[in-house]
Coordinates of C-alpha atoms and ligand atoms in Angstrom, one line a residue:
M201 CA -178.7 49.8 122.0
P202 CA -181.4 52.0 119.9
M203 CA -182.2 50.4 116.9
S204 CA -181.2 52.1 114.8
M205 CA -177.7 51.4 115.6
T206 CA -178.1 48.3 114.5
Q207 CA -180.9 48.1 111.3
P208 CA -178.9 49.3 108.8
F209 CA -176.8 46.2 108.8
I210 CA -178.5 43.3 110.2
D211 CA -181.9 41.7 108.0
N212 CA -183.7 39.3 109.8
S213 CA -186.8 39.1 107.9
G214 CA -186.8 35.1 107.6
E215 CA -183.9 34.1 109.6
K216 CA -186.1 31.6 112.0
D217 CA -186.4 29.6 109.0
Y218 CA -183.2 30.5 108.1
Q219 CA -181.4 28.7 110.9
T220 CA -183.9 25.9 110.4
K221 CA -182.4 25.4 106.7
I222 CA -178.9 25.4 108.2
Q223 CA -179.8 22.2 110.7
Q224 CA -181.1 20.8 107.9
I225 CA -178.2 20.8 106.0
A226 CA -176.0 19.9 109.2
T227 CA -178.0 16.6 109.2
T228 CA -178.1 16.0 105.6
L229 CA -174.5 16.3 105.5
S230 CA -173.7 14.1 108.9
N231 CA -176.1 10.9 107.6
W232 CA -175.3 11.3 104.0
Q233 CA -173.8 7.5 103.1
G234 CA -172.7 8.0 99.9
P235 CA -169.8 10.5 98.5
I236 CA -169.9 14.5 98.6
V237 CA -169.2 16.2 96.2
L238 CA -168.6 20.1 96.3
I239 CA -168.9 22.7 93.8
S240 CA -168.6 26.8 93.0
H241 CA -169.2 29.3 90.6
V242 CA -166.9 30.3 87.7
D243 CA -163.6 32.2 88.3
P244 CA -163.9 31.0 92.3
D245 CA -162.8 34.2 94.3
G246 CA -161.8 33.5 98.2
D247 CA -165.7 33.5 99.2
A248 CA -165.9 30.2 96.4
V249 CA -162.7 28.8 97.4
G250 CA -162.5 29.5 100.9
S251 CA -166.5 28.2 102.0
S252 CA -165.6 25.0 99.7
L253 CA -162.5 23.8 101.8
A254 CA -163.6 25.0 104.7
L255 CA -167.0 22.8 104.6
K256 CA -165.4 20.0 102.8
R257 CA -161.7 20.0 105.5
A258 CA -165.5 19.8 108.3
L259 CA -166.7 16.2 106.4
A260 CA -163.2 15.1 105.7
A261 CA -162.9 14.7 109.5
L262 CA -166.6 13.5 109.9
G263 CA -165.1 11.0 108.0
K264 CA -167.2 11.6 105.0
E265 CA -166.1 11.1 101.1
T266 CA -165.8 14.0 99.8
K267 CA -164.3 15.4 96.5
L268 CA -163.3 18.7 95.2
P269 CA -163.4 20.1 91.6
L270 CA -161.8 23.2 91.7
V271 CA -159.1 25.4 90.0
P272 CA -158.0 27.7 92.5
P273 CA -156.7 31.4 91.1
R274 CA -153.0 32.0 91.3
F275 CA -153.6 34.8 94.7
L276 CA -155.3 31.3 96.5
E277 CA -153.0 28.9 95.2
F278 CA -151.5 28.9 99.3
L279 CA -154.8 27.9 101.1
V280 CA -155.2 24.5 99.9
Q281 CA -153.1 21.4 100.6
E282 CA -151.7 18.2 98.3
N283 CA -154.4 16.0 97.4
E284 CA -157.2 18.5 98.2
L285 CA -158.2 19.0 94.7
S286 CA -159.8 17.1 92.6
P287 CA -159.8 17.4 88.4
E288 CA -162.8 18.8 86.9
L289 CA -165.8 15.7 87.2
K290 CA -167.2 14.7 83.3
V291 CA -169.9 12.4 86.0
L292 CA -170.9 12.0 89.4
P293 CA -170.4 9.3 91.2
D294 CA -173.3 7.4 92.3
N295 CA -175.5 8.3 95.6
C296 CA -173.6 11.3 95.4
L297 CA -175.2 14.5 97.4
L298 CA -173.1 17.8 95.5
V299 CA -172.9 20.6 97.6
V300 CA -173.0 24.0 95.3
L301 CA -171.4 27.0 96.7
D302 CA -171.5 30.8 96.3
A303 CA -173.7 30.3 93.0
A304 CA -176.6 32.6 92.1
D305 CA -177.2 30.0 89.5
E306 CA -176.7 26.3 88.0
A307 CA -175.0 27.4 84.4
R308 CA -172.8 29.6 86.8
A309 CA -171.7 25.9 88.8
V310 CA -168.7 24.6 87.5
G311 CA -167.1 21.0 88.2
A312 CA -169.6 18.9 88.3
P313 CA -172.9 18.2 86.0
L314 CA -175.5 19.4 88.0
S315 CA -178.1 17.1 87.2
S316 CA -177.5 13.3 87.8
A317 CA -177.0 14.0 91.2
A318 CA -178.7 11.7 93.8
F319 CA -179.3 15.0 95.8
T320 CA -178.3 18.8 95.6
I321 CA -177.9 21.7 98.7
N322 CA -177.5 24.9 97.2
V323 CA -175.5 27.4 99.2
D324 CA -175.5 31.7 98.5
H325 CA -175.4 35.0 99.5
H326 CA -176.5 36.2 96.6
G327 CA -180.6 38.2 96.4
T328 CA -180.0 37.0 93.0
N329 CA -179.6 33.3 93.4
T330 CA -182.3 30.8 90.9
R331 CA -183.2 28.7 94.4
F332 CA -182.8 25.7 92.7
G333 CA -182.1 22.8 94.3
D334 CA -183.5 19.8 97.1
I335 CA -182.3 22.3 100.0
A336 CA -182.1 25.6 99.0
C337 CA -180.4 27.7 101.8
V338 CA -180.4 31.8 100.2
Q339 CA -179.2 34.2 102.6
P340 CA -178.5 38.2 100.8
S341 CA -178.2 39.4 104.4
R342 CA -174.2 37.5 105.4
A343 CA -171.8 39.1 104.1
A344 CA -170.3 36.0 102.7
T345 CA -171.0 31.9 101.3
A346 CA -168.3 31.6 104.3
Q347 CA -170.5 32.3 107.3
M348 CA -172.9 30.2 106.3
V349 CA -170.0 27.0 106.2
K350 CA -169.9 28.2 109.7
D351 CA -173.2 28.1 110.5
I352 CA -173.7 24.6 109.0
I353 CA -170.2 23.5 110.2
D354 CA -171.7 24.8 114.1
A355 CA -174.6 23.0 113.5
S356 CA -172.5 20.0 113.1
R357 CA -170.5 17.8 114.9
T358 CA -166.9 18.6 113.9
T359 CA -164.9 20.0 116.0
W360 CA -162.9 23.4 114.9
T361 CA -159.4 23.4 114.5
A362 CA -157.3 26.4 112.8
E363 CA -157.2 24.6 108.4
I364 CA -160.8 24.4 108.9
A365 CA -160.8 28.5 110.5
T366 CA -158.9 29.8 107.6
P367 CA -160.6 29.5 104.6
C368 CA -163.5 30.0 106.7
L369 CA -162.2 33.2 107.8
T370 CA -160.5 34.0 104.2
G371 CA -164.3 33.8 102.9
I372 CA -165.4 36.6 105.0
I373 CA -162.3 38.5 104.6
T374 CA -162.9 38.3 100.4
D375 CA -165.8 39.4 100.2
T376 CA -166.5 42.2 102.6
G377 CA -163.4 43.9 100.9
N378 CA -160.7 43.4 104.2
F379 CA -163.7 43.9 106.6
R380 CA -164.3 47.4 104.8
F381 CA -167.3 47.3 102.7
G382 CA -171.2 48.7 103.2
N383 CA -171.5 44.7 104.3
T384 CA -169.5 44.6 107.7
S385 CA -172.5 43.9 110.0
P386 CA -171.3 43.7 113.8
D387 CA -171.7 40.0 113.4
V388 CA -169.5 39.1 110.1
L389 CA -166.2 41.1 112.6
A390 CA -168.4 38.5 115.8
D391 CA -167.3 35.7 112.9
A392 CA -164.4 36.9 111.9
S393 CA -163.4 36.7 115.9
E394 CA -165.1 33.3 116.7
L395 CA -162.6 31.8 113.7
I396 CA -159.2 33.7 114.3
A397 CA -159.9 32.1 117.9
K398 CA -159.6 28.4 116.5
G399 CA -156.2 29.3 115.9
V400 CA -156.3 31.2 112.7
A401 CA -152.8 33.0 111.9
Y402 CA -154.5 36.6 110.8
A403 CA -151.7 38.9 109.7
E404 CA -150.1 36.2 108.2
L405 CA -153.0 35.2 106.9
V406 CA -154.2 38.6 105.1
D407 CA -150.8 39.5 104.7
Q408 CA -150.1 36.6 102.3
L409 CA -154.2 37.5 100.6
Q410 CA -153.3 41.1 99.2
I411 CA -149.7 39.5 98.0
R412 CA -149.6 39.0 94.1
H413 CA -147.3 37.8 91.2
P414 CA -145.3 41.1 89.6
D415 CA -147.0 40.6 86.3
Y416 CA -150.4 42.0 87.9
F417 CA -148.6 45.5 89.0
R418 CA -147.2 45.5 85.5
M419 CA -151.1 45.1 84.0
L420 CA -152.6 47.4 86.8
G421 CA -150.0 50.0 85.5
K422 CA -151.7 49.3 82.3
V423 CA -155.1 49.3 83.3
M424 CA -154.9 52.8 84.9
S425 CA -153.8 54.0 82.1
T426 CA -157.2 53.2 80.5
I427 CA -159.0 54.9 82.7
E428 CA -162.0 57.5 81.9
F429 CA -164.3 59.0 84.0
P430 CA -167.7 59.0 81.7
L431 CA -171.2 60.2 82.6
N432 CA -170.2 63.9 83.8
G433 CA -167.0 62.0 86.3
L434 CA -170.4 59.4 87.9
V435 CA -168.7 56.4 86.9
A436 CA -164.9 55.6 86.8
M437 CA -164.0 52.9 84.0
A438 CA -161.2 50.9 82.5
R439 CA -160.9 48.3 80.7
I440 CA -158.5 44.8 80.3
T441 CA -157.8 43.7 76.5
G442 CA -156.6 41.4 74.2
E443 CA -153.3 43.0 73.1
M444 CA -152.8 44.1 77.2
R445 CA -153.0 40.1 77.9
D446 CA -150.8 39.5 74.7
E447 CA -147.8 41.7 76.3
I448 CA -148.4 40.9 79.6
G449 CA -149.7 37.4 79.7
P450 CA -152.4 35.9 82.3
S451 CA -152.0 37.3 84.6
D452 CA -155.5 39.3 85.5
D453 CA -157.1 36.8 87.6
D454 CA -158.0 39.1 89.8
S455 CA -159.7 42.1 88.1
D456 CA -161.7 42.4 91.5
D457 CA -158.8 43.9 92.8
Y458 CA -158.8 46.4 89.2
V459 CA -162.6 47.8 89.7
G460 CA -162.2 47.6 93.7
L461 CA -159.3 49.6 93.2
I462 CA -161.8 52.9 90.8
R463 CA -164.2 52.4 92.8
Y464 CA -162.4 55.2 95.1
A465 CA -162.1 58.0 92.6
E466 CA -163.3 61.1 94.1
G467 CA -166.7 62.4 92.7
T468 CA -167.9 58.5 91.6
Q469 CA -170.9 56.5 92.0
L470 CA -169.5 53.5 90.6
A471 CA -166.8 51.6 88.8
I472 CA -167.2 49.6 86.1
F473 CA -164.1 47.5 84.8
L474 CA -164.3 45.2 81.6
K475 CA -162.7 42.6 80.4
D476 CA -161.4 41.3 76.4
R477 CA -162.3 37.3 76.6
G478 CA -162.0 37.4 73.0
D479 CA -165.4 35.6 72.0
H480 CA -167.3 38.1 75.6
T481 CA -166.0 40.0 77.4
K482 CA -166.6 40.0 81.3
V483 CA -168.3 43.0 82.8
S484 CA -168.1 43.4 87.0
V485 CA -169.4 47.1 88.5
R486 CA -169.5 48.2 91.9
S487 CA -171.6 51.0 93.3
R488 CA -172.0 52.7 96.8
G489 CA -174.5 54.4 98.2
K490 CA -178.2 53.6 96.5
V491 CA -176.4 52.8 93.2
S492 CA -177.1 49.0 92.2
A493 CA -174.4 47.2 90.7
Q494 CA -177.0 43.8 90.3
A495 CA -179.6 46.2 88.1
I496 CA -177.3 47.2 85.8
C497 CA -175.8 43.7 85.6
L498 CA -179.3 42.1 85.3
E499 CA -179.9 45.0 82.2
L500 CA -176.7 43.2 81.0
G501 CA -178.1 39.1 81.8
G502 CA -176.2 39.1 84.6
G503 CA -176.7 39.1 88.3
G504 CA -174.8 39.5 92.1
H505 CA -175.3 41.6 95.3
V506 CA -176.7 45.3 94.9
A507 CA -173.1 47.1 95.6
A508 CA -171.1 44.2 93.8
A509 CA -172.3 42.4 90.8
G510 CA -171.0 41.1 87.2
A511 CA -172.5 39.7 83.8
T512 CA -170.6 38.0 80.9
V513 CA -171.8 39.6 77.5
Q514 CA -171.5 37.6 74.5
A515 CA -170.1 40.9 72.0
D516 CA -167.1 42.1 72.1
L517 CA -164.9 45.5 74.4
G518 CA -166.2 48.1 72.3
E519 CA -170.6 47.1 72.1
T520 CA -169.7 46.1 74.9
R521 CA -168.9 48.7 77.3
R522 CA -171.3 50.7 75.3
R523 CA -174.3 48.6 76.8
A524 CA -172.6 48.4 80.0
L525 CA -172.7 52.8 79.5
A526 CA -176.4 52.7 79.0
A527 CA -177.7 50.4 81.7
A528 CA -175.5 53.0 84.1
K529 CA -176.6 55.6 83.1
K530 CA -180.1 54.4 83.9
E531 CA -178.9 53.6 86.0
L532 CA -177.8 56.4 88.0
L533 CA -181.5 58.6 86.4
R534 CA -183.4 56.4 88.0
Q535 CA -181.6 57.3 91.9
G536 CA -181.9 61.2 90.9
F537 CA -178.8 62.2 89.5
K538 CA -178.7 64.7 86.9
L539 CA -177.0 63.7 83.5
D540 CA -176.3 65.9 79.9
Ligands
AMP1653 P1 -166.7 39.8 90.3 O1 -167.5 40.9 89.3 O2 -166.8 38.9 88.9 O3 -166.6 40.1 90.9 O4 -168.9 39.6 90.6 C1 -169.6 40.7 91.2 C2 -170.5 39.8 91.8 O5 -171.4 39.4 91.1 C3 -170.1 38.2 92.4 O6 -170.3 37.3 94.2 C4 -169.7 37.3 91.8 O7 -170.3 36.2 92.3 C5 -171.4 38.5 90.9 N1 -172.1 37.3 89.8 C6 -170.5 38.0 88.7 N2 -170.9 37.5 87.5 C7 -172.6 36.9 88.1 C8 -173.6 36.5 86.7 N3 -173.3 36.3 85.4 N4 -174.7 35.7 87.0 C9 -174.6 36.2 89.0 N5 -174.0 36.3 89.3 C10 -172.3 37.1 88.9
MN1654 MN1 -167.9 34.6 95.0
MN1655 MN1 -169.7 35.2 97.9

C-alpha cells in the first residue's frame, strides 16, 4: 500500500516506547497487592466512563480490589452495573495504586485526591497532558484513551468478555463521534472490530448511546435559537444561559452533541459553544482542517486535542464570548483566513 494511504492517519513516533509502557502498566497492575483506585476527568464523557469501567472490570476479573469513584452523565448510566461505582474518596486507602484515565492534568482529575497515592499511573491521549504520575503513558495518536485501555487489557492475563469490551468500545465510539471524526484511523476500526467480536451487542449499544432525555431536545430548541455566525461566517457559535437552564432544568449534560451539531454549518471552520455556569463559563471548541481548537483553548487557559478542545473561563458569558472570539480570530488569521 502506498505510504500516502496510511500516513495521514497514523503517527507512529514513539510507538515502541508506547508498547513498552503499556506492558509496564499491565505488569504493575497485575502485581499490585493493595487497592487500585480508578479516576478520570471532570464532566466525564464516553471515553472517561468507558475507559474506567473497562479497566475496573478487567482488574476485578484478575481478583484485584478496585474502586471507581465516578458520577456518569445520565445518557451513560445504562453502562453501569449495580454497586460498581463509589462516592468521591476524600482520602485514598493505604498502599493505593491510582490510575488516572483520559485527564490531561491533575487539576482535571476528579474523584479522589492524587497526592497520597503510593503509585500513580497516567493513561491519556491528550497532546496537552502534563505527563504527571510515576508512569505517564500519553499517546496523542490514539483516538481514545479506551484504545490504550484495550492495549493494557490485551497485555494482561485478563480474558475479554462482552462486559469488558462494551464500555471499552463505547470510549472509542464516542471520542470518534461514531467513527465520523478525522481521528477514525484504520487502527481505530481494527480495535473496534476486535472488541465487537468479543460479544458486544453493537446495534443496541450505538442506539442506546444516542438516546437522550426529552429535556435535552427542549434545550436543543433553545440552543439553536442562539446560533450566530461571527468572523465572516467562519465561526458557528451557540450558548446555554443560566435562564435557559432555569427553564428546562439541568439537562445540558451533553453539550458535546450541541457543539458537534453546529460544527456542520456550511462555510464554517470552527464551532464554539458557551455554557454559563454561574461564576464561570465552559467553552467547547471544535474545528476542521488545519484550524486548531487546541490553540484557541490553550489561549483561554484550557486544552485538549487539535480538533476538539475545551476551557473553563472564570468570567461571565459575555466576557468569555469576547475572549473566545479574539482567540478564534487570532487562530483563523494564523491559518491564512481573510477577516474584515
Ligand atoms: P469538551 O469541549 O469539554 O467536550 O472537551 C473537548 C476535549 O478537550 C476533550 O477531550 C476534553 O477532555 C478536553 N478538554 C476540555 N477542557 C479542557 C481543559 N480545561 N484542559 C484540558 N483539556 C480539556
Ligand atoms: Mn474525555
Ligand atoms: Mn478521550
